[in-house]
Tab-separated table of C-alpha atoms in Angstrom:
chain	number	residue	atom	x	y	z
A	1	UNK	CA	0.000	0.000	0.000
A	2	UNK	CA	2.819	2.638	0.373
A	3	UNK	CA	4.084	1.849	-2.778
A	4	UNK	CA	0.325	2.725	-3.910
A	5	UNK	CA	0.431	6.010	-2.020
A	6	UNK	CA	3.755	7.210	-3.208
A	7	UNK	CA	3.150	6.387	-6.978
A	8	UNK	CA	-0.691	8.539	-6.373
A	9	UNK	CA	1.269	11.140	-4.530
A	10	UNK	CA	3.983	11.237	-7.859
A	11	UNK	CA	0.972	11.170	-10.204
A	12	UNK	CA	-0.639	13.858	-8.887
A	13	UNK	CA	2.295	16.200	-8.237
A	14	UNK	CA	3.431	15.527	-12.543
A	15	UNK	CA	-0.656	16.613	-13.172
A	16	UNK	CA	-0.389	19.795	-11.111
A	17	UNK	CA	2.960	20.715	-13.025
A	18	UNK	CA	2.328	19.773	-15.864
A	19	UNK	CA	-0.882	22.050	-15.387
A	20	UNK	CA	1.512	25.193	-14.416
A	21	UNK	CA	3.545	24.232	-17.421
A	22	UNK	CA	1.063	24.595	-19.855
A	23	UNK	CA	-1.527	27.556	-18.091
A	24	UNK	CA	0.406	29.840	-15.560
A	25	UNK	CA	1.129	32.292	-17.952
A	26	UNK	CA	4.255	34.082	-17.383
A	27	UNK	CA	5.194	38.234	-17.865
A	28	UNK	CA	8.389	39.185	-19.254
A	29	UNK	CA	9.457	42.484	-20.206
A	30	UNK	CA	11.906	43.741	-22.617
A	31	UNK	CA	12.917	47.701	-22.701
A	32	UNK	CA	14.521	47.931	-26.561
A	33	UNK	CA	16.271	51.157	-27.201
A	34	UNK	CA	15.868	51.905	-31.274
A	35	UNK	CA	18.016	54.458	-32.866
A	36	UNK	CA	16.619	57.460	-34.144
A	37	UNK	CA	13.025	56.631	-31.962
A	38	UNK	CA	10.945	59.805	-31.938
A	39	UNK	CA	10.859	60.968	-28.304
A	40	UNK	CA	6.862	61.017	-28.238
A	41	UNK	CA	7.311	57.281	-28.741
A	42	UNK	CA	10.162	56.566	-26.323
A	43	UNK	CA	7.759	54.647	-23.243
A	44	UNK	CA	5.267	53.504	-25.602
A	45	UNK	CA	4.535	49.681	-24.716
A	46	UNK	CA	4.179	46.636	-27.018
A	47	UNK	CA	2.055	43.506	-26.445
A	48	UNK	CA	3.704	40.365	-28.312
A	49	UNK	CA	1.869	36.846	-28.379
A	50	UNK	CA	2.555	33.862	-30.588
A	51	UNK	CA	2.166	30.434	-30.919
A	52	UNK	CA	-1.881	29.934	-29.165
A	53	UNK	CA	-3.022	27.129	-31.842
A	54	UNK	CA	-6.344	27.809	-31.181
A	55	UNK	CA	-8.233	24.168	-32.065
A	56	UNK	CA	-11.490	22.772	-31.695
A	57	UNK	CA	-12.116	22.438	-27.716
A	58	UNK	CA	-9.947	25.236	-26.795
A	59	UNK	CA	-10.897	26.508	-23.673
A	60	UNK	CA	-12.580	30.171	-23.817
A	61	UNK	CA	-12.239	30.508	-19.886
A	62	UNK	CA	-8.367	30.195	-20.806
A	63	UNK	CA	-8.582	33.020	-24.048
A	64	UNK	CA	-10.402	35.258	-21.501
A	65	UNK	CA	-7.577	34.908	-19.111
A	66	UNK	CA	-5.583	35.894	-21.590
A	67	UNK	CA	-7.129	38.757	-22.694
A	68	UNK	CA	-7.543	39.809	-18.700
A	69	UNK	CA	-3.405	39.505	-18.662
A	70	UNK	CA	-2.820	41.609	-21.561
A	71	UNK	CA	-5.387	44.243	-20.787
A	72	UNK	CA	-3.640	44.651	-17.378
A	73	UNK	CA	-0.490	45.877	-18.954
A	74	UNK	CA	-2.185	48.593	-20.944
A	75	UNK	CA	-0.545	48.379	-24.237
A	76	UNK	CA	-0.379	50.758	-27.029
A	77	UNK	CA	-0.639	48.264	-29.756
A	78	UNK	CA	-0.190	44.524	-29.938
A	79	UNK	CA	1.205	42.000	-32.463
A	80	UNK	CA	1.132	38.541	-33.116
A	81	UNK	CA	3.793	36.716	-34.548
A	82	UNK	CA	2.246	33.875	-36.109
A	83	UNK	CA	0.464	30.086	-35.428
A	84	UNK	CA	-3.170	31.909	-34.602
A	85	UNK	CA	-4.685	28.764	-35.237
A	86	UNK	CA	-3.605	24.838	-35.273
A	87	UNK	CA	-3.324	24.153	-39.298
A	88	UNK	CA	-5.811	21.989	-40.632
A	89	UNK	CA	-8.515	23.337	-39.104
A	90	UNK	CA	-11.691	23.508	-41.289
A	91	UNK	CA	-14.823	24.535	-38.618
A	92	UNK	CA	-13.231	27.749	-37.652
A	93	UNK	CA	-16.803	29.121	-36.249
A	94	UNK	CA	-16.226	26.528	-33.664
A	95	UNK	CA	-13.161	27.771	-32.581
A	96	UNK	CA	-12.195	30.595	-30.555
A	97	UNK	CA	-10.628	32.902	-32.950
A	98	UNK	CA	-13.345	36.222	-33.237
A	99	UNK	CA	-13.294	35.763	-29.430
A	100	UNK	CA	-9.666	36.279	-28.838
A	101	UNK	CA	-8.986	38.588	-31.894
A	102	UNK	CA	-12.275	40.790	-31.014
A	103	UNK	CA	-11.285	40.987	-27.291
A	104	UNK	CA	-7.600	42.118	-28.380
A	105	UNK	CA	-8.260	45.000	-31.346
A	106	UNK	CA	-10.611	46.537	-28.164
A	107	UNK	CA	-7.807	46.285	-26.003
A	108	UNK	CA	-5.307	48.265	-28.362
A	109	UNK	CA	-5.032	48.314	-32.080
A	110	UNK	CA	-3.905	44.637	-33.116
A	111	UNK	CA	-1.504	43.727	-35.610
A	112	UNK	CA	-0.312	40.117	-37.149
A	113	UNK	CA	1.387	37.889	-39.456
A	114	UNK	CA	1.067	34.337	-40.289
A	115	UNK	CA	2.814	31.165	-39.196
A	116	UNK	CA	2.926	28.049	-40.987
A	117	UNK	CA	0.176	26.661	-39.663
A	118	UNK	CA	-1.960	29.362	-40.005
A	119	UNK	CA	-1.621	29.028	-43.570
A	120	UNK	CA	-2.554	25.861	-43.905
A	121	UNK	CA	-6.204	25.750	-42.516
A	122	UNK	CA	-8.225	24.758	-44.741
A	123	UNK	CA	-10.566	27.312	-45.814
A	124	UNK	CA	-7.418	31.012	-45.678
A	125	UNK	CA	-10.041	32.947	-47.130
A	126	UNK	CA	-12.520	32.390	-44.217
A	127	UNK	CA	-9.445	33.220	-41.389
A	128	UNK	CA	-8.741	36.194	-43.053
A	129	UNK	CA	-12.074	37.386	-43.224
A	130	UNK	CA	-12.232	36.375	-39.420
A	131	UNK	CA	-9.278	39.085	-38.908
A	132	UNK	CA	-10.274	41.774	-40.847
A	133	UNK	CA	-14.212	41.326	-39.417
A	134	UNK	CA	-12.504	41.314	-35.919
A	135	UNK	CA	-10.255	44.546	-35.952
A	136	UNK	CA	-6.938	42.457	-36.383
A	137	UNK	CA	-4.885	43.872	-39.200
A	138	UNK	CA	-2.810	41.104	-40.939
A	139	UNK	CA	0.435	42.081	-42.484
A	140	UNK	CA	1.312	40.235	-45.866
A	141	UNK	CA	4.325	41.039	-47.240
A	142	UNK	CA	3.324	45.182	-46.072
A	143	UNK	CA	4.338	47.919	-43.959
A	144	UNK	CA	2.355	50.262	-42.483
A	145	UNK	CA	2.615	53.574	-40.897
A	146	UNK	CA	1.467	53.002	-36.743
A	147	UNK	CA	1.224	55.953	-34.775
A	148	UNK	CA	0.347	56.146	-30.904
A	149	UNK	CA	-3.112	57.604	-30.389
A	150	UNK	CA	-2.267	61.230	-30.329
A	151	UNK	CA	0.867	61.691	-30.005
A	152	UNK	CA	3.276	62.746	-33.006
A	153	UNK	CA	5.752	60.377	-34.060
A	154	UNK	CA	5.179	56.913	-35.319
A	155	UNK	CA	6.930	53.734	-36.425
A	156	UNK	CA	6.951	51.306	-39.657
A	157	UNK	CA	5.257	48.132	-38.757
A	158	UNK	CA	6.137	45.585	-40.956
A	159	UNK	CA	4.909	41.639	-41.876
A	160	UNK	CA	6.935	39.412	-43.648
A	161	UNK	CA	4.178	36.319	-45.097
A	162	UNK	CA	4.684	32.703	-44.358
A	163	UNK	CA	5.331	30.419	-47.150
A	164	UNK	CA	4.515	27.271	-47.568
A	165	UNK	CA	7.646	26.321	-49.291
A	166	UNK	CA	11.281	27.252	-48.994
A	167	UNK	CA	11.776	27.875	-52.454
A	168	UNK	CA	9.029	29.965	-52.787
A	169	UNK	CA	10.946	32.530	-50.206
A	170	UNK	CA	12.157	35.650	-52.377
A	171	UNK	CA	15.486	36.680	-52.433
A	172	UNK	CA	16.169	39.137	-50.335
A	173	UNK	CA	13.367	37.973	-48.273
A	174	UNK	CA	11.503	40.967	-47.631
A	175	UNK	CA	11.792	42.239	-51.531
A	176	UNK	CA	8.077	42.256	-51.834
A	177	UNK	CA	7.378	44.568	-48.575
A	178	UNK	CA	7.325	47.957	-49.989
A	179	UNK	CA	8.284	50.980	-48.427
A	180	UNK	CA	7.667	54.709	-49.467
A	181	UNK	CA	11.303	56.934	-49.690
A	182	UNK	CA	10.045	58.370	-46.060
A	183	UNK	CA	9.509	55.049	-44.180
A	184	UNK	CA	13.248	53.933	-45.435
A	185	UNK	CA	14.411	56.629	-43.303
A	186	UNK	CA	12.175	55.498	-39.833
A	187	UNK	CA	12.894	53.274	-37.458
A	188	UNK	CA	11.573	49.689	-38.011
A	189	UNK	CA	9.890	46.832	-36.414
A	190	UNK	CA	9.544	43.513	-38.510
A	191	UNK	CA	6.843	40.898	-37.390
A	192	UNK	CA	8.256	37.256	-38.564
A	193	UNK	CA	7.787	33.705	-37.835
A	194	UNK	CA	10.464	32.462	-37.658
A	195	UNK	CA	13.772	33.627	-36.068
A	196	UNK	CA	16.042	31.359	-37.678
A	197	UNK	CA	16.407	33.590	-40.646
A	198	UNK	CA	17.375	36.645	-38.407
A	199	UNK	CA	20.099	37.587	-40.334
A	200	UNK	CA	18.636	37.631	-43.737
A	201	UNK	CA	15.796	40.162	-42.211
A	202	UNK	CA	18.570	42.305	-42.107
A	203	UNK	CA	19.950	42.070	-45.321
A	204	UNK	CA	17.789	44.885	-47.635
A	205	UNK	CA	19.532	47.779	-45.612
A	206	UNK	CA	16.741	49.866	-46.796
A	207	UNK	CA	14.368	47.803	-44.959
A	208	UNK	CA	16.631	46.433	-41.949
A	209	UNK	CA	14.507	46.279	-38.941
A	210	UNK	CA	15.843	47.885	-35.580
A	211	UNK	CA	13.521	44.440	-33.931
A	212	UNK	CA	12.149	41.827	-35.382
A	213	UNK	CA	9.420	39.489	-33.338
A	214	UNK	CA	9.325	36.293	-33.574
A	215	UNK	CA	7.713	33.296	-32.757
A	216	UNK	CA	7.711	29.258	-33.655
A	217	UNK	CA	10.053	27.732	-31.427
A	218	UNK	CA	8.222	27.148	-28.752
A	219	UNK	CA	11.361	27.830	-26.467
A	220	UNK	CA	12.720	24.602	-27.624
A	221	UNK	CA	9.386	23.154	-26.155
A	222	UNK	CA	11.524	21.696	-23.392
A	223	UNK	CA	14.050	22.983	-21.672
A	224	UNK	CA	16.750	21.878	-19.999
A	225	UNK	CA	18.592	23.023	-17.579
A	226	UNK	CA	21.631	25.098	-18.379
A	227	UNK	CA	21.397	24.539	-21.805
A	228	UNK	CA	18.084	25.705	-23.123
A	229	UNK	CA	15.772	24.490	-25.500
A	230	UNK	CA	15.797	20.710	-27.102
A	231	UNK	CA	14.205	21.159	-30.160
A	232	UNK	CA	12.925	24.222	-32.287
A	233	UNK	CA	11.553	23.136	-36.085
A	234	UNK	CA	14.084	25.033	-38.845
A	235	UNK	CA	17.361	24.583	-36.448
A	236	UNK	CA	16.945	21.241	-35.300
A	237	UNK	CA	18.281	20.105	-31.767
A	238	UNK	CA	19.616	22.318	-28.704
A	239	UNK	CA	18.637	25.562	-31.055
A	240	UNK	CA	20.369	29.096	-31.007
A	241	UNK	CA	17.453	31.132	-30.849
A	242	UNK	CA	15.197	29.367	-28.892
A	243	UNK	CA	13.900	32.357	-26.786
A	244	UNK	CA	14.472	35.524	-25.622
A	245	UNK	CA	16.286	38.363	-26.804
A	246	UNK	CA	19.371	38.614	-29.045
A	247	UNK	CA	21.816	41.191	-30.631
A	248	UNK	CA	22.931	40.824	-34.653
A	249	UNK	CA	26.650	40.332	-34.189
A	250	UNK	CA	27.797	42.653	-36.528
A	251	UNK	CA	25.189	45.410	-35.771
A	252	UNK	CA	24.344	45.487	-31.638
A	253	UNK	CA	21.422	47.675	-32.159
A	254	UNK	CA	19.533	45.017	-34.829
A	255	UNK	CA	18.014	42.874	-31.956
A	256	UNK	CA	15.340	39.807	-32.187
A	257	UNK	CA	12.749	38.642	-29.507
A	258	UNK	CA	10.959	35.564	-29.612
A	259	UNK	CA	8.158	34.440	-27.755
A	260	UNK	CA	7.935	31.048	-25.798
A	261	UNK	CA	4.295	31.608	-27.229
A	262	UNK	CA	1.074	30.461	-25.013
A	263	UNK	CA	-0.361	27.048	-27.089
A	264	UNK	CA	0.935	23.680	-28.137
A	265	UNK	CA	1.823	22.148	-31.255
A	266	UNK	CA	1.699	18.838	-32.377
A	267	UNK	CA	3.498	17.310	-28.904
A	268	UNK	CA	0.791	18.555	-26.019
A	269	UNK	CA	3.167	19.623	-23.073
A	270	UNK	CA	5.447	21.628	-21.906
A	271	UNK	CA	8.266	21.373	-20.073
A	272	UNK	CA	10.148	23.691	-17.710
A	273	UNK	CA	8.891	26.303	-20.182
A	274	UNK	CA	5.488	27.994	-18.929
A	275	UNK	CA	3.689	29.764	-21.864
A	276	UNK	CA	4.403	33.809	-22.223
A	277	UNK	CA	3.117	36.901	-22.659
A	278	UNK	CA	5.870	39.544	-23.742
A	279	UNK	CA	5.970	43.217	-22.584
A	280	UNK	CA	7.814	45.723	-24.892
A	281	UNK	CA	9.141	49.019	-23.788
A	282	UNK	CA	10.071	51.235	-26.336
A	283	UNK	CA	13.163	53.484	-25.856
């Protein structure tokens, strides 16, 4: 019987982690100096999510916990970098996507760009019509001009479009966002994906981004101790961006944040690796 005991008492402490793991969602804030940042906009906060594969079943006590988080920190816009939905999702009335999306644009104006699996629900036309319907503004290969409320001053928001292929990726790869002669000259933020490719965002000098947001690694999905993450898809085992922020190493002021994100994937835990909510501070 003690046997019994211990293995119920082991079993139920894995549930209750595994439960933090996956639902405690964690803060963390980031204060990015950008060169040449108008001084109305210096302060100015950004709310970054990624990664919440909404699905069928997704629980909308959880999304309005979410949206309770984020309104807390009173942001002046928000993003999100990709993986909206689970892909191959075809009965998107059924899942919670107007909820969050709607709850978000009346938070702060709402900005996003697609992940792979976002594009690869099954009906694209219906989840962008979902966005646009809801307030979200979806960045395809564009830029646009985002200023804070009244203030003067502004910044070019940028969205780089997931493809389904690698050889479909142009060359540089943001050649098809286009920028007026006056946005060349402003400071830049670049929402994309996937991190992996960090360096070749910054390629196009006329369109480097001072940050670029990212998402899709998951953190590694597990992480261990003193090394980091285990697994991110695009850089394999043990990656090099798994999370957090990083500096180009030629250019110190080109940095890259990436989200642990807030869903799962395809593997349904998490491990040492609670999902996040990221704070921006602009400065």
């Amino acid at each position: 019987m003690e046997w019994l005991l211990i293995l119920i008492v082991l079993v139920f402490g894995l549930v209750i982690y595994l439960y933090i793991q996956n639902y405690y969602l964690e803060i963390d804030e980031y204060t990015v100096t950008i060169p040449k940042l108008h001084n109305n906009i210096k302060g100015k906060k950004i709310i970054q999510i990624s990664d919440t594969h909404l699905k069928l079943r997704y629980n909308e006590g959880y999304v309005n916990h979410i949206l309770q988080k984020i309104k807390a920190q009173n942001p002046d816009i928000i993003v999100i970098t990709g993986d909206l939905v689970q892909s191959e999702q075809s009965d998107l009335d059924q899942i919670p996507i107007r909820k969050l999306c709607e709850g978000l644009s009346a938070i702060a104006p709402t900005y996003m760009v697609t992940g792979n699996h976002d594009i690869q629900t099954v009906n694209f036309e219906e989840f962008t019509h979902i966005l646009d319907s809801s307030n979200v503004r979806l960045l395809l290969d564009e830029a646009e001009w985002v200023t804070f409320k009244e203030d003067e001053g502004g910044i070019v928001l940028m969205g780089l479009a997931e493809r389904p292929k690698d050889e479909e990726i142009p060359k540089p790869i943001l050649k098809y966002i286009e920028l007026t002669a006056e946005m060349s000259k402003q400071p830049k933020i670049l929402l994309a994906h996937r991190p992996e490719r960090f360096k070749e965002y910054l390629d196009d000098k006329t369109k480097a981004p001072s940050l670029t947001l990212s998402g899709h690694t998951h953190a590694g999905q597990m992480r261990i101790p003193f090394i980091g993450g285990a697994f991110a898809p695009g850089q394999g085992l043990f990656p090099k961006f798994d999370y957090g922020i990083f500096s180009d190493e030629e250019n110190q002021s080109k940095r890259l944040i990436i989200s642990r994100g807030i869903g799962n994937s395809t593997f349904p835990f998490r491990i040492n690796n609670r999902p996040e909510i990221v704070v921006i501070t602009l400065n």
